Coordinates of C-alpha atoms in Angstrom, one line a residue:
X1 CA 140.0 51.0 109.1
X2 CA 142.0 47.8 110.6
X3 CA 144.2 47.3 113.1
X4 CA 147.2 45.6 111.5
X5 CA 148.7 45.0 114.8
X6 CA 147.7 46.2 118.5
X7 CA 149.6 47.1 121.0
X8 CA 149.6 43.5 122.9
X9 CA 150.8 41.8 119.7
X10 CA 153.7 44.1 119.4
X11 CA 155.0 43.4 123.0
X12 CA 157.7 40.0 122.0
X13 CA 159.5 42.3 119.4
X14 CA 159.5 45.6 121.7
X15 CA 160.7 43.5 124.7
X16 CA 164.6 45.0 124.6
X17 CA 164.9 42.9 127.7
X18 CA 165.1 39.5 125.4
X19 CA 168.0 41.4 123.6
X20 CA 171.3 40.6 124.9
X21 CA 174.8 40.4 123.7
X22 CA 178.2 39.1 124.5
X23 CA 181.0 41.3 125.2
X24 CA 182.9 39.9 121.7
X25 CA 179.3 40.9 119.6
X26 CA 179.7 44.1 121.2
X27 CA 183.1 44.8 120.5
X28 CA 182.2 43.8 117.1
X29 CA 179.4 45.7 116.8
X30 CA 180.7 48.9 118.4
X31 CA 184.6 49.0 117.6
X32 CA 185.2 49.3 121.2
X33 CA 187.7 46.7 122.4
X34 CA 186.9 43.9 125.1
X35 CA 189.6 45.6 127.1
X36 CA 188.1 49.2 126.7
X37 CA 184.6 48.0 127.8
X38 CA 186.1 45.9 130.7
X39 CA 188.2 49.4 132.1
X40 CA 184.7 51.1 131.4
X41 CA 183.1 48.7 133.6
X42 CA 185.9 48.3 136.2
X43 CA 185.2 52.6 136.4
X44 CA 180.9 52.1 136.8
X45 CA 180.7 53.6 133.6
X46 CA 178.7 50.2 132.0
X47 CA 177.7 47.1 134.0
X48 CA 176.9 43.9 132.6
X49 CA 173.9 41.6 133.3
X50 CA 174.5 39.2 136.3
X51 CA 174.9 35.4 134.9
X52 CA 172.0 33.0 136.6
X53 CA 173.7 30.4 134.7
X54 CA 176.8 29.0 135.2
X55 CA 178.8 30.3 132.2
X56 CA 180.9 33.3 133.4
X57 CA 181.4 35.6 130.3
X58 CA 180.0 39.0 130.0
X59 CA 176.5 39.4 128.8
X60 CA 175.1 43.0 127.9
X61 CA 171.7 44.3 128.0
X62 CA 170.3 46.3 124.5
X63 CA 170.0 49.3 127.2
X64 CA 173.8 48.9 127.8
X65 CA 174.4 48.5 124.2
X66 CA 172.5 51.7 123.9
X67 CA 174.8 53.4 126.2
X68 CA 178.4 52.5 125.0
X69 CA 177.3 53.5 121.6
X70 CA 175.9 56.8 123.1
X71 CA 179.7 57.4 124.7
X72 CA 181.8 56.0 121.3
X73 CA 179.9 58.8 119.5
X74 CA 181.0 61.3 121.9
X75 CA 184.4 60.3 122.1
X76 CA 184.4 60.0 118.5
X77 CA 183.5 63.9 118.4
X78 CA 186.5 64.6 120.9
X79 CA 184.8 64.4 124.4
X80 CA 186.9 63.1 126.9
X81 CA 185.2 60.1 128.5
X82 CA 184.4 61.6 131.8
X83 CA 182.8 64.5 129.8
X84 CA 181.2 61.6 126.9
X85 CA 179.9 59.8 130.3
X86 CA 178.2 63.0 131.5
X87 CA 176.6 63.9 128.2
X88 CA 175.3 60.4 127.7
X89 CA 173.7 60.7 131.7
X90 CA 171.9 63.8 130.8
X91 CA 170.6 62.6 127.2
X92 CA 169.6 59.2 129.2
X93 CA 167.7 61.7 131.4
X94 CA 165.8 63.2 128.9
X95 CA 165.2 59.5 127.0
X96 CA 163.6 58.0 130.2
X97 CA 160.5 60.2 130.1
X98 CA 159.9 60.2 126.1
X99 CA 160.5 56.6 126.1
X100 CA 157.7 56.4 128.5
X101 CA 155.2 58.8 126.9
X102 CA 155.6 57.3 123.4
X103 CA 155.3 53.7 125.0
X104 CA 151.9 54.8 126.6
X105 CA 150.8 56.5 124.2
X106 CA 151.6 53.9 121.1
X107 CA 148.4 51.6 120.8
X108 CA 148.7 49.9 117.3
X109 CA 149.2 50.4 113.9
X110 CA 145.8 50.8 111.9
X111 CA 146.0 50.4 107.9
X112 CA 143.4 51.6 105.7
X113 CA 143.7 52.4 101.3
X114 CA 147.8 51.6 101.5
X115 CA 148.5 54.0 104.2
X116 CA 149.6 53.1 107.9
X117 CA 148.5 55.1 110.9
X118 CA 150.2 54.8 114.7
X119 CA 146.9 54.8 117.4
X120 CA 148.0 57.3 119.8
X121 CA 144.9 56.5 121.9
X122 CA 141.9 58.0 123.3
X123 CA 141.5 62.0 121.8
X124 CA 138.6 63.0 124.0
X125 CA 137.8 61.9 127.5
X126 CA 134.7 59.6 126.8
X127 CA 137.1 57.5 125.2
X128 CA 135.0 57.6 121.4
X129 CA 137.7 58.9 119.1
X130 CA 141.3 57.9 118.6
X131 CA 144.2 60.4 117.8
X132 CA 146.0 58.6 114.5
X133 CA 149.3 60.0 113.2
X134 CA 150.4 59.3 110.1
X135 CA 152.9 60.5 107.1
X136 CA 152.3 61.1 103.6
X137 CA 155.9 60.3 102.8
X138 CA 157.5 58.4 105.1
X139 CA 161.3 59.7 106.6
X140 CA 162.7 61.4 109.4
X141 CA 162.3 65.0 107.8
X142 CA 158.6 64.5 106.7
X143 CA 155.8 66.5 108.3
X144 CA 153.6 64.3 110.6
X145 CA 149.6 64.8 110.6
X146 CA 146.8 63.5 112.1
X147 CA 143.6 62.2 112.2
X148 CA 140.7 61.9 114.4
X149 CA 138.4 59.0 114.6
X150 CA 135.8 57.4 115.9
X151 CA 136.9 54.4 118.3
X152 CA 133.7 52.2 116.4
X153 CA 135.2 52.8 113.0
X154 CA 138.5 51.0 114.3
X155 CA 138.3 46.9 113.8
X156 CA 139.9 44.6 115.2
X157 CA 143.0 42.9 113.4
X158 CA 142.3 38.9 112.8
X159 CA 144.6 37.1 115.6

């Protein structure tokens, strides 16, 4: 088994903070007027990044991005936006904590005979075996399994 990519490697592309979008791309992106998002923002209910340069239009985090879409798609299903608002808080709640486990957990992606395993890390408390997940088939739906192995059998990808 070989690591195609560990977890350091993966870091530039997972960095959301490098992600960042003016309010025209978001309006674009989102359907959600300049005007709407600047009322939103006047009420606390989005805030954009402060400018260190000396350009003054509004620049929005992926995390914001995130969010707005969270509250279109509850307005969309007939929330109010004081009730979208509250729904997207207490989702963002619950997103916090699994964003954190899964990003502590995720170690690399191993490949061995075509199929691609996530390294969920250490499985006992020596630290000899790895917990690999994997799918047969891959797609929401499909059952996830998994594989113990030992931490020696696991090479290191060429860097």
């Amino acid at each position: 088994m070989k690591y195609l990519f560990k977890k350091e490697q993966l870091k530039f592309g997972f960095n959301m903070s490098q992600y960042v979008f003016r309010i025209g791309e978001i309006e674009s992106m989102s359907g959600i007027s300049a005007r709407q998002l600047r009322y939103w923002e006047s009420k606390g209910i989005i805030m954009p990044l402060e400018r260190e340069d000396e350009q003054s239009g509004r620049i929005y985090p992926f995390k914001m991005f995130i969010r707005i879409m969270m509250i279109k798609t509850y307005l969309d299903q007939g929330n109010t936006l004081k009730n979208a608002v509250i729904r997207v808080d207490e989702t963002q709640n619950f997103m916090r904590p699994t964003h954190d486990i899964l990003s502590s957990a995720f170690h690399g992606l191993v490949y061995e005979e075509d199929m691609v395993y996530i390294d969920l890390g250490d499985f006992d408390t020596d630290g000899n075996q790895r917990l690999l997940a994997y799918q047969k088939k891959s797609g929401e739906n499909q059952k996830v399994s998994y594989r113990i192995v030992d931490k020696e059998d696991l090479e290191e990808s060429d860097e």
